[in-house]
Amino acid sequence: MLLRKAPGFVPASPWGLRLPQKFLFLLFLSGLITLCFGALFLLPHSFRLKRLFRTQQPGLEVVAEVPGHHPAREQEPPPNPAPAAPAPGEDDPGSLAGARRRKEWLRRTRPTGPREEATAARGNSIAVPRPREESVPFSFDFNAFRSRLRHPVLGMRVNESKQPQSRVRAQREKIKEMMRFSWQNYKLYAMGENELRPLTKDGYEGNMFGGLSGATIIDSLDTLYLMELKEEFQEAKAWVKESFHLNVSGEASLFEVNIRYIGGLLSAFYLTGEEVFRLKAIKLGEKLLPAFNTPTGIPKGVVNFKSGSWGWTTAGSSSILAEFGSLHLEFLHLTELSGNQVFAEKVRNIRRVLRKIDKPFGLYPNFLSPVSGNWVQHHVSVGGLGDSFYEYLIKSWLMSAKTDTEAKNMYYEALEAIETYLLNVSPGGLTYIAEWRGGILDHKMGHLACFSGGMIALGAEDAKEEKRAHYRELAAQITRTCHESYVRSDTKLGPEAFWFNSGREAVATQLGESYYILRPEVVESYMYLWRQTHNPIYREWGWDVVMALEKYCRTEAGFSGIQDVYSSIPNHDNKQQSFFLAETLKYLYLLFSEDDVLSLEDWVFNTEAHPLPVNHSDSLGRATRRQ
C-alpha cells in the first residue's frame, strides 16, 4: 500500500510490479527453490535430510523391520570407526568391495546384550527402502584355528592312570575345590558385582572399570573352563550373554579393562568359539580407543566412557609404562578377530615412540608424557609401574611364533640393562632386582616383581646361546628369593614388598607393606620354572601356598586378603580379588597339571593369566570372508 501512495507511481499490475520486475522476481524465486531442492537431493552427505524429507511425503511406503527381513539401511558408525583391513590378497580397501566389508563389519560388531539390542531395535524399527547391497561379512575360522594347535587345550592326560600321579591329582582336585568355593560364594552374595566381600557377604563395585560390572565373572571364565567346572562356566556365560552391558558412562582404567575384561573375553572365545565373547571384546575395545587421542599416540591411563575422551582432569598427568606397555597382546588379537587394523596400529605406534626415545642407560623409566613423548622422571622398576611392559615384550615374540624380532630385541636389550644396573645379591646370597631412582637404588622388591623369575625362564630358550644357562639360573635364583619372602613370614605368605637392608633380608620393613591381597606372581614363577625344569621343589613350594591360603585366607564365604603376613592371627581385608580366580588359582592348577594342558607351545598368558593363542600361521584360524 505504500507504493500506491507514492507521487507519480502508476502500478503495472495488481502486485504493484512492472513486467520486467515481475520476471526478475520469478526468476529469483525459481532459482531459490532449485537451490533448496539441490541441497536436499544432490549434495553429498545429505542422506539424513533426504530421509527426513521422504518420510513426510504421502503415499511413500514405510517398512517396519520384522524377523527374517533385513532391508539395507545406513549404519551409524561405532565409536572411533576405522576401516577393516582387507584379507590377504584382496583389493584396495578404498574400493566398493572394501566399503561393503567395512559396513558389514560395523554391523557384526554392534553390541549384543539385551539393553543394546533394545536400543538398536528402537533406532532401526523404521527403514526407508533402499536397493539391497551384496554383503560380505567378516568371519573368523575357529575350526581352522583349533586345527593348528599342537596340543589339545586340556591335554592328552596320558599319565593320569599312573600311580605316582595320584597325589598330584588329589592336589589338583583340592585347588579345583577352592575355585568352586570361591565362585559359589561370589554367585551367592555378589553375582554381577565386580568382586565379593566375603566378611560382609556382599558385593563391591569399585571405580576402576567405568561402570562395567561382573569383573570376577569375566576373569573366571577361562579358569572355570580349564578346571572343567561346566555348570559354573555355563552360569558365567549366561550372565555375559544376558547381563554384561557396555552402555556405561564412567571413567575407567585403560589397563585394567584391557587385561581383565578384554583379555578374559578373548580367551573365552579362543577356548570355546562362542561368538558372544568375540563380539563383546571387539565392542569394548572400540570404547577404549579414545584414550589414544593424544599428540604422541601414547594413551592416557583413564578413558571416559561417556564423553569418549581422556578428560581435562588428566591433561597434565603422565602415562605409566606398565599400563600403556601392556596392551600389545590383546590389541593384536582384537585386530585378528575383527579385521579392523586400528587396534594393531595403536600398539605399533607405542612401539615406535619407545624405540625412538632416548633411554637412560638402556633403562625404561616408569612415567612418560603422552603430550611431549618425554620421560617425566627417572624411576625404574620391574615391579609395580613397570612390570608387565617387559613381560609383554617377550610374550609378543612368542605369540608371533617368533617372528616379532622387534619385540625380541627390545626385551633382551632391556633385560641386559636391568641386569647391569638393578640386579643385586644380598649378603645372605639372595638375588633380587632393586628399584632405580635416577641412579640411586632402593634395595627392595615388590611382590609384583616376583613374576620376573617366570618371565626370565620363559625367555631363556631364545637368548644367545652363551646366555641361556645363565638366564635359567638367574630365573631360579630370583624365584628362590621370592620364596624366601614367603617362608620368612608367620603365615608363609609373602608381603607386598620386601627389603634388603639393615641386616634384614626378604622381609617387609616399611609401614604398610606387610599385607597380602591374594596375589599370584610368586606361584606364577613356580609354574614356569616347573614346566622348564620339572624340579619337584616348585610343586612343594606351590603346595605350601595352597595350605597357607586355606589356613589364613579362607573365610566362611570366600577367600580374603590379610593385612599382616607376620601375624598368625589373620586380620582379613574383606575382599576376594577377581585376579585370585583368574590368576592365583589358575597358576596353581597348572602347576599340578601335565605340561600339555594349555601348552606353552600353543598359548601365552596375558598379565591377568588369560591364555591367548600363539600365531602358528600367517593368520590365526585364517580370517576369511564368507562368499
XYZ file of C-alpha atoms in Angstrom:
627
model
C 0.000 0.000 0.000
C 2.988 2.255 0.488
C 3.770 2.089 -3.230
C 0.267 3.239 -4.165
C 0.649 6.420 -2.102
C 3.898 7.431 -3.741
C 3.500 10.504 -6.038
C 3.687 9.795 -9.757
C 3.725 5.966 -9.315
C 1.417 4.038 -11.636
C 1.187 0.338 -10.807
C 1.606 -2.001 -13.787
C -0.056 -4.949 -12.110
C -2.193 -5.846 -9.083
C 1.070 -6.520 -7.087
C 2.470 -3.138 -7.992
C 5.301 -4.568 -10.168
C 6.116 -3.809 -13.752
C 6.562 -6.726 -16.154
C 10.405 -6.721 -16.138
C 10.406 -6.546 -12.360
C 7.955 -9.418 -12.095
C 10.072 -11.522 -14.456
C 13.185 -10.920 -12.369
C 11.302 -11.755 -9.177
C 10.016 -15.071 -10.587
C 13.491 -15.933 -11.889
C 14.970 -15.323 -8.419
C 12.227 -17.394 -6.752
C 12.727 -20.363 -9.102
C 16.485 -20.266 -8.508
C 15.966 -20.284 -4.752
C 13.637 -23.313 -4.986
C 16.138 -25.147 -7.205
C 18.935 -24.435 -4.734
C 16.945 -25.784 -1.789
C 15.957 -28.974 -3.563
C 19.514 -29.467 -4.765
C 20.796 -29.266 -1.186
C 18.369 -31.992 -0.190
C 18.939 -34.395 -3.047
C 22.145 -33.623 -4.884
C 24.772 -32.563 -2.375
C 26.909 -35.327 -0.755
C 26.336 -36.493 2.820
C 22.688 -35.418 2.751
C 21.092 -38.792 3.447
C 19.622 -37.768 6.773
C 17.905 -34.739 5.137
C 16.640 -36.944 2.315
C 15.256 -39.422 4.815
C 13.545 -36.646 6.768
C 12.012 -35.191 3.608
C 10.904 -38.518 2.148
C 9.229 -39.773 5.289
C 6.959 -36.720 5.155
C 5.663 -37.471 1.673
C 2.198 -39.040 1.457
C 1.969 -42.391 -0.215
C 5.625 -43.438 0.336
C 5.869 -46.943 1.723
C 7.488 -47.267 5.186
C 8.817 -50.691 6.022
C 8.899 -51.933 9.607
C 11.680 -54.426 10.314
C 10.414 -57.925 11.012
C 12.299 -61.122 11.861
C 13.938 -62.621 8.800
C 13.603 -59.427 6.766
C 16.638 -57.123 6.782
C 16.300 -54.227 4.364
C 19.530 -52.444 3.608
C 19.985 -49.342 5.700
C 22.605 -46.797 6.564
C 24.710 -47.787 9.553
C 25.558 -45.449 12.382
C 29.322 -45.691 12.939
C 30.664 -47.236 16.143
C 32.872 -45.201 18.477
C 36.034 -44.145 16.578
C 35.284 -46.152 13.435
C 38.172 -47.337 11.321
C 38.152 -49.302 8.097
C 38.519 -53.022 8.432
C 41.682 -54.454 6.937
C 41.270 -56.467 3.747
C 42.087 -60.122 3.955
C 45.368 -61.151 2.285
C 45.120 -60.808 -1.489
C 42.064 -58.551 -1.511
C 41.690 -55.259 -3.377
C 42.348 -51.767 -2.154
C 40.274 -51.046 0.973
C 39.055 -47.886 -0.681
C 37.228 -49.884 -3.331
C 33.472 -50.513 -3.392
C 34.018 -54.043 -2.105
C 36.149 -52.679 0.725
C 33.431 -50.198 1.627
C 30.883 -53.007 1.766
C 33.117 -55.064 4.027
C 33.624 -52.143 6.389
C 29.876 -51.553 6.558
C 29.255 -55.222 7.263
C 31.985 -55.265 9.932
C 30.265 -52.380 11.664
C 27.006 -54.335 11.606
C 28.546 -57.512 13.004
C 30.292 -55.750 15.865
C 27.248 -53.974 17.259
C 26.573 -54.636 20.971
C 24.649 -57.817 21.617
C 23.338 -57.529 25.181
C 19.606 -57.044 25.835
C 19.933 -53.346 26.537
C 21.993 -52.757 23.423
C 19.663 -54.900 21.318
C 16.659 -52.926 22.553
C 18.416 -49.657 21.720
C 19.343 -50.925 18.269
C 15.773 -52.094 17.682
C 14.388 -48.698 18.614
C 16.862 -46.946 16.333
C 16.172 -49.171 13.338
C 12.498 -50.091 13.672
C 11.670 -47.929 10.641
C 13.744 -48.108 7.492
C 13.446 -46.434 4.140
C 13.582 -48.951 1.264
C 16.950 -48.855 -0.465
C 18.477 -51.095 -3.086
C 19.887 -54.194 -1.378
C 23.658 -54.392 -1.387
C 25.577 -57.625 -1.511
C 27.176 -58.041 1.947
C 30.400 -59.940 2.602
C 30.665 -60.284 6.410
C 33.931 -60.781 8.230
C 34.376 -64.289 9.560
C 36.952 -65.935 11.784
C 37.502 -69.607 11.013
C 37.521 -71.038 14.523
C 37.824 -74.655 13.405
C 40.884 -73.857 11.306
C 42.423 -72.090 14.276
C 41.836 -75.070 16.560
C 43.304 -77.442 13.983
C 46.592 -75.529 14.138
C 47.066 -76.058 17.860
C 49.783 -78.578 18.566
C 48.125 -79.958 21.690
C 44.536 -80.421 22.889
C 43.558 -77.453 25.033
C 43.044 -79.633 28.125
C 45.867 -82.022 27.287
C 46.047 -85.720 26.432
C 46.160 -86.874 30.085
C 48.475 -89.752 29.180
C 49.808 -90.028 32.734
C 46.509 -89.793 34.565
C 46.348 -93.502 35.368
C 49.895 -93.801 36.681
C 50.138 -94.438 40.402
C 52.790 -91.781 41.159
C 50.355 -89.182 39.856
C 47.625 -89.987 42.350
C 48.899 -87.436 44.889
C 49.221 -84.784 42.192
C 45.636 -85.454 41.091
C 44.441 -85.046 44.653
C 46.314 -81.760 44.949
C 44.822 -80.546 41.700
C 41.354 -81.531 42.872
C 41.894 -79.530 46.051
C 42.708 -76.418 44.011
C 39.618 -77.074 41.901
C 37.542 -77.232 45.091
C 38.975 -73.850 46.128
C 37.886 -72.401 42.805
C 34.387 -73.847 43.131
C 34.130 -72.490 46.683
C 35.253 -69.014 45.558
C 32.809 -68.988 42.649
C 29.818 -70.285 44.575
C 30.167 -67.665 47.279
C 30.614 -64.942 44.707
C 27.489 -66.196 42.934
C 25.538 -66.371 46.196
C 26.432 -62.962 47.588
C 27.755 -60.781 44.774
C 26.687 -62.106 41.356
C 27.089 -59.326 38.811
C 29.145 -57.127 41.131
C 32.828 -56.729 40.387
C 34.144 -58.535 43.442
C 32.952 -60.371 46.545
C 33.390 -59.064 50.092
C 33.365 -62.349 52.000
C 33.182 -60.986 55.561
C 30.153 -58.800 54.987
C 28.743 -61.209 52.372
C 28.032 -58.618 49.738
C 29.480 -57.251 46.533
C 31.919 -54.493 45.664
C 31.820 -52.364 42.511
C 34.785 -50.014 42.893
C 35.576 -47.248 40.425
C 38.280 -48.767 38.206
C 36.014 -50.033 35.459
C 33.918 -47.022 34.490
C 30.610 -48.643 35.383
C 31.353 -52.052 33.866
C 30.237 -54.871 36.137
C 30.991 -58.549 36.604
C 34.808 -58.343 36.695
C 35.001 -61.601 38.664
C 32.768 -63.331 36.102
C 34.834 -62.252 33.102
C 38.071 -63.024 34.946
C 36.809 -66.500 35.903
C 35.595 -67.726 32.509
C 38.778 -69.430 31.348
C 39.636 -70.798 34.795
C 36.198 -72.428 35.053
C 36.651 -73.877 31.579
C 40.154 -75.122 32.334
C 39.030 -76.860 35.535
C 36.012 -78.349 33.749
C 33.571 -76.748 36.139
C 30.944 -77.000 33.433
C 27.868 -75.873 35.322
C 29.684 -72.858 36.721
C 31.050 -71.966 33.292
C 27.532 -72.046 31.828
C 26.370 -69.712 34.607
C 29.144 -67.289 33.751
C 28.476 -67.468 30.014
C 24.756 -66.879 30.528
C 25.498 -63.760 32.568
C 27.749 -62.401 29.822
C 25.034 -63.009 27.220
C 22.173 -61.569 29.215
C 23.592 -59.043 31.644
C 27.010 -57.782 30.554
C 26.165 -54.353 29.158
C 28.641 -51.918 27.641
C 26.488 -48.763 27.652
C 28.259 -47.290 30.697
C 29.389 -43.715 31.293
C 32.092 -43.660 33.960
C 35.861 -43.230 33.912
C 37.765 -46.487 33.554
C 41.348 -47.645 33.816
C 42.505 -48.465 30.295
C 44.931 -51.052 31.677
C 42.515 -52.853 33.994
C 39.676 -53.017 31.473
C 42.078 -54.349 28.865
C 43.774 -57.081 30.892
C 40.689 -58.263 32.807
C 37.687 -57.718 30.554
C 39.115 -57.805 27.052
C 41.693 -60.439 27.981
C 39.033 -62.578 29.645
C 36.606 -62.297 26.735
C 39.283 -63.043 24.145
C 40.496 -66.156 25.938
C 36.909 -67.359 26.463
C 36.315 -67.061 22.726
C 39.515 -68.875 21.773
C 38.695 -71.684 24.193
C 35.046 -72.130 23.177
C 34.314 -70.417 19.861
C 31.258 -68.699 21.387
C 30.546 -65.597 19.282
C 29.209 -63.575 22.196
C 32.704 -63.367 23.666
C 34.276 -62.192 20.403
C 31.670 -59.526 19.733
C 31.736 -58.152 23.272
C 35.554 -57.986 23.232
C 35.600 -56.038 19.966
C 32.918 -53.604 21.070
C 34.673 -52.981 24.373
C 37.953 -52.488 22.546
C 36.327 -49.731 20.481
C 35.320 -47.954 23.675
C 38.988 -47.781 24.724
C 40.249 -46.155 21.508
C 39.658 -42.514 22.571
C 42.410 -42.937 25.182
C 44.899 -42.881 22.288
C 43.820 -39.438 21.048
C 46.956 -37.706 22.311
C 49.685 -35.821 20.424
C 52.017 -38.823 20.580
C 49.501 -41.654 20.414
C 50.668 -42.829 23.837
C 47.337 -43.450 25.575
C 46.174 -41.868 28.766
C 45.597 -44.223 31.656
C 41.937 -43.269 32.118
C 39.216 -43.154 29.474
C 35.792 -41.596 29.952
C 33.166 -43.925 28.516
C 30.590 -41.149 28.376
C 32.498 -38.440 26.551
C 34.821 -40.775 24.686
C 37.835 -38.736 25.774
C 40.517 -38.870 28.386
C 39.287 -35.664 30.024
C 40.843 -32.379 31.093
C 41.403 -33.576 34.636
C 44.237 -35.819 33.468
C 45.580 -33.491 30.764
C 48.812 -32.791 32.635
C 49.424 -36.239 34.046
C 51.819 -38.935 32.898
C 51.159 -42.288 31.343
C 52.565 -45.328 33.148
C 54.904 -47.742 31.369
C 53.218 -50.913 32.634
C 49.814 -49.604 31.561
C 50.420 -48.425 28.007
C 53.021 -51.162 27.567
C 50.567 -53.964 28.400
C 48.119 -53.612 25.511
C 50.012 -55.296 22.698
C 48.842 -58.889 23.090
C 45.151 -58.102 23.418
C 45.033 -55.413 20.720
C 46.679 -57.636 18.126
C 44.008 -60.239 18.827
C 41.271 -57.609 18.553
C 42.525 -56.894 15.054
C 42.690 -60.624 14.348
C 39.090 -61.197 15.380
C 37.591 -58.053 13.840
C 39.658 -57.374 10.735
C 39.999 -53.796 11.998
C 43.640 -52.698 11.760
C 43.142 -49.726 14.086
C 43.848 -51.843 17.183
C 47.154 -53.159 15.860
C 48.188 -49.713 14.633
C 47.633 -48.166 18.062
C 50.049 -50.532 19.793
C 52.572 -50.497 16.950
C 52.737 -46.743 17.343
C 53.557 -47.189 21.039
C 56.488 -49.341 19.944
C 57.652 -46.652 17.507
C 57.634 -43.994 20.227
C 59.555 -46.197 22.651
C 62.120 -47.187 20.047
C 62.783 -43.559 19.164
C 63.052 -42.055 22.639
C 66.384 -41.915 24.471
C 66.589 -44.340 27.377
C 68.885 -43.642 30.322
C 71.494 -46.424 30.336
C 69.084 -48.512 28.262
C 66.501 -48.461 31.063
C 62.817 -47.616 30.677
C 61.544 -45.140 33.294
C 58.006 -45.632 34.564
C 56.431 -42.290 33.587
C 56.066 -40.819 30.100
C 54.270 -37.688 28.934
C 51.679 -38.568 26.280
C 51.866 -34.950 25.090
C 55.606 -34.421 24.658
C 56.726 -38.029 24.396
C 59.445 -37.451 27.005
C 60.153 -39.241 30.261
C 58.727 -37.371 33.221
C 61.047 -38.768 35.889
C 63.769 -41.391 36.035
C 62.197 -44.008 38.274
C 62.719 -47.561 37.012
C 61.043 -50.648 38.449
C 60.485 -54.208 37.328
C 57.729 -54.326 39.945
C 54.732 -52.007 40.096
C 54.523 -49.321 37.366
C 56.910 -51.145 35.032
C 56.430 -54.915 35.384
C 54.176 -56.132 32.580
C 55.794 -53.948 29.914
C 58.804 -56.295 29.946
C 56.545 -59.332 30.150
C 54.655 -58.260 27.018
C 57.862 -57.857 25.019
C 58.955 -61.476 25.389
C 55.385 -62.735 25.083
C 54.838 -60.734 21.893
C 57.855 -62.542 20.441
C 56.441 -65.911 21.497
C 52.855 -65.138 20.458
C 54.042 -64.194 16.965
C 55.544 -67.684 16.588
C 58.925 -65.992 16.974
C 58.586 -63.573 14.080
C 58.280 -60.286 16.016
C 62.014 -59.603 16.137
C 61.466 -56.018 17.269
C 59.865 -57.264 20.499
C 62.628 -59.834 20.970
C 65.392 -57.274 20.563
C 63.702 -54.773 22.867
C 63.274 -57.465 25.526
C 66.866 -58.692 25.588
C 68.244 -55.137 25.446
C 66.057 -54.174 28.418
C 67.000 -57.328 30.334
C 70.697 -56.610 29.827
C 70.234 -53.081 31.223
C 68.245 -54.434 34.187
C 70.948 -56.965 34.939
C 73.669 -54.312 34.691
C 72.075 -51.601 36.827
C 69.348 -53.179 39.009
C 70.403 -56.735 39.809
C 71.972 -57.315 43.225
C 72.950 -60.168 45.533
C 72.373 -59.667 49.263
C 74.991 -60.513 51.917
C 72.892 -63.617 52.618
C 73.150 -64.720 48.995
C 69.685 -63.737 47.779
C 69.427 -62.391 44.221
C 66.978 -59.523 43.786
C 66.062 -56.736 41.369
C 66.231 -53.331 43.049
C 64.414 -50.151 42.033
C 66.319 -47.269 40.427
C 65.696 -43.578 41.073
C 67.970 -41.505 38.884
C 70.991 -43.630 39.725
C 70.144 -44.289 43.384
C 68.934 -47.791 44.262
C 66.126 -48.755 46.613
C 67.148 -52.210 47.784
C 63.712 -53.767 47.732
C 61.481 -55.928 45.582
C 57.730 -55.725 45.318
C 55.572 -58.827 45.227
C 54.631 -57.705 41.711
C 58.288 -58.053 40.645
C 58.243 -61.748 41.515
C 56.728 -62.558 38.127
C 60.193 -61.842 36.687
C 61.556 -65.261 37.621
C 58.993 -66.877 35.354
C 59.500 -64.248 32.652
C 63.264 -64.764 32.528
C 62.784 -68.541 32.425
C 60.284 -68.151 29.596
C 62.747 -66.106 27.549
C 65.886 -68.124 28.278
C 65.478 -70.506 25.334
C 65.689 -67.746 22.711
C 68.598 -65.843 24.239
C 72.073 -66.003 22.740
C 73.426 -69.481 23.228
C 76.101 -68.392 25.692
C 73.445 -66.674 27.863
C 70.780 -69.383 28.029
C 72.120 -71.331 31.013
C 72.822 -68.050 32.781
C 69.253 -66.839 32.377
C 67.849 -70.154 33.573
C 69.964 -69.909 36.711
C 69.021 -66.247 37.189
C 65.326 -67.147 36.936
C 65.757 -69.867 39.558
C 67.625 -67.524 41.923
C 65.057 -64.729 41.719
C 62.252 -67.245 42.268
C 64.073 -68.614 45.318
C 64.345 -65.080 46.729
C 60.606 -64.572 46.333
C 60.013 -67.932 48.002
C 62.136 -66.721 50.926
C 59.833 -63.703 51.316
C 57.055 -66.234 51.930
C 58.794 -68.610 54.309
C 60.152 -65.756 56.462
C 56.633 -64.681 57.433
C 54.449 -66.220 60.131
C 51.695 -67.066 57.647
C 54.039 -68.402 54.907
C 52.535 -65.838 52.565
C 54.605 -63.017 51.143
C 54.318 -59.281 51.868
C 53.539 -56.619 49.288
C 57.180 -55.513 49.308
C 60.353 -56.737 50.997
C 63.733 -55.138 51.609
C 67.393 -55.954 51.849
C 68.884 -53.535 54.352
C 69.993 -53.170 57.977
C 70.816 -56.847 58.188
C 67.244 -57.851 57.322
C 66.600 -59.640 54.062
C 63.436 -60.528 52.133
C 61.111 -59.085 54.782
C 58.880 -56.018 54.874
C 60.431 -53.225 56.928
C 58.268 -50.267 55.891
C 54.913 -49.347 57.365
C 52.041 -50.600 55.280
C 53.979 -53.155 53.183
C 53.222 -56.322 55.136
C 49.818 -57.095 53.606
C 48.940 -59.891 51.160
C 45.993 -59.492 48.783
C 45.881 -62.965 47.199
C 48.498 -62.016 44.609
C 49.645 -64.599 42.019
C 53.162 -63.539 40.963
C 55.149 -65.989 43.085
C 53.110 -69.051 42.106
C 53.250 -67.819 38.505
C 57.030 -68.179 38.608
C 56.716 -71.587 40.286
C 54.580 -72.753 37.370
C 57.001 -71.576 34.682
C 60.041 -72.971 36.500
C 58.246 -76.308 36.963
C 57.444 -76.571 33.282
C 61.006 -75.763 32.332
C 62.851 -77.916 34.859
C 60.353 -80.376 36.417
C 62.212 -79.830 39.650
C 59.779 -81.138 42.336
C 60.743 -78.286 44.649
C 58.387 -75.956 42.770
C 55.395 -78.183 43.382
C 56.376 -78.444 47.047
C 56.551 -74.671 47.315
C 53.241 -74.311 45.476
C 51.524 -76.736 47.814
C 52.803 -74.735 50.792
C 50.997 -71.723 49.326
C 47.782 -73.738 48.971
C 47.947 -74.743 52.637
C 48.659 -71.167 53.728
C 45.732 -69.856 51.712
C 43.450 -72.436 53.286
C 44.624 -71.639 56.799
C 44.817 -67.859 56.753
C 42.733 -66.568 53.833
C 39.730 -68.874 53.674
C 36.671 -67.489 55.398
C 33.110 -68.726 55.750
C 32.072 -67.080 52.486
C 35.134 -66.940 50.247
C 38.825 -66.068 50.313
C 40.120 -62.775 51.664
C 43.438 -60.987 51.712
C 45.133 -60.352 55.052
C 46.617 -57.166 56.434
C 49.747 -58.542 58.076
C 51.591 -61.658 56.937
C 53.708 -61.515 60.104
C 50.744 -62.171 62.379
C 49.475 -65.711 62.844
C 46.072 -64.284 63.787
C 44.777 -63.056 60.453
C 43.096 -59.696 60.077
C 41.174 -60.039 56.805
C 40.744 -57.182 54.352
C 37.262 -58.364 53.270
C 37.995 -58.627 49.554
C 38.160 -61.616 47.220
C 40.103 -60.104 44.343
C 38.983 -61.107 40.860
C 42.592 -61.924 39.961
C 42.601 -64.594 42.659
C 40.255 -66.643 40.467
C 41.852 -65.535 37.195
C 45.497 -65.965 38.155
C 46.411 -67.402 41.540
C 44.171 -70.473 41.366
C 44.810 -70.968 37.646
C 48.599 -70.958 38.022
C 48.374 -73.321 40.997
C 46.146 -75.669 38.983
C 48.570 -75.618 36.039
C 51.479 -76.254 38.393
C 49.884 -79.601 39.260
C 48.799 -80.393 35.668
C 50.581 -82.020 32.760
C 52.630 -79.744 30.530
C 50.248 -80.142 27.578
C 47.350 -78.563 29.473
C 47.295 -75.069 27.931
C 50.679 -75.931 26.456
C 53.199 -73.108 26.267
C 53.775 -74.135 22.660
C 50.236 -73.003 21.856
C 49.431 -70.288 24.379
C 50.823 -67.220 26.087
C 49.191 -65.752 29.166
C 48.417 -62.084 29.379
C 49.299 -60.330 32.606
C 45.931 -61.372 34.087
C 46.700 -65.031 33.181
C 44.193 -65.143 30.329
C 45.523 -67.540 27.658
C 45.906 -66.138 24.146
C 46.968 -68.362 21.249
C 50.323 -68.394 19.513
C 50.052 -67.466 15.849
C 51.110 -70.715 14.209
C 50.257 -69.395 10.717
C 50.020 -66.146 8.785
C 46.659 -65.613 10.404
C 45.162 -67.329 13.417
C 42.438 -69.514 12.002
C 42.971 -67.620 8.756
C 40.333 -64.918 8.893
C 38.110 -65.209 5.836
C 35.227 -63.526 4.129
C 32.072 -65.505 3.524
C 31.149 -65.598 -0.146
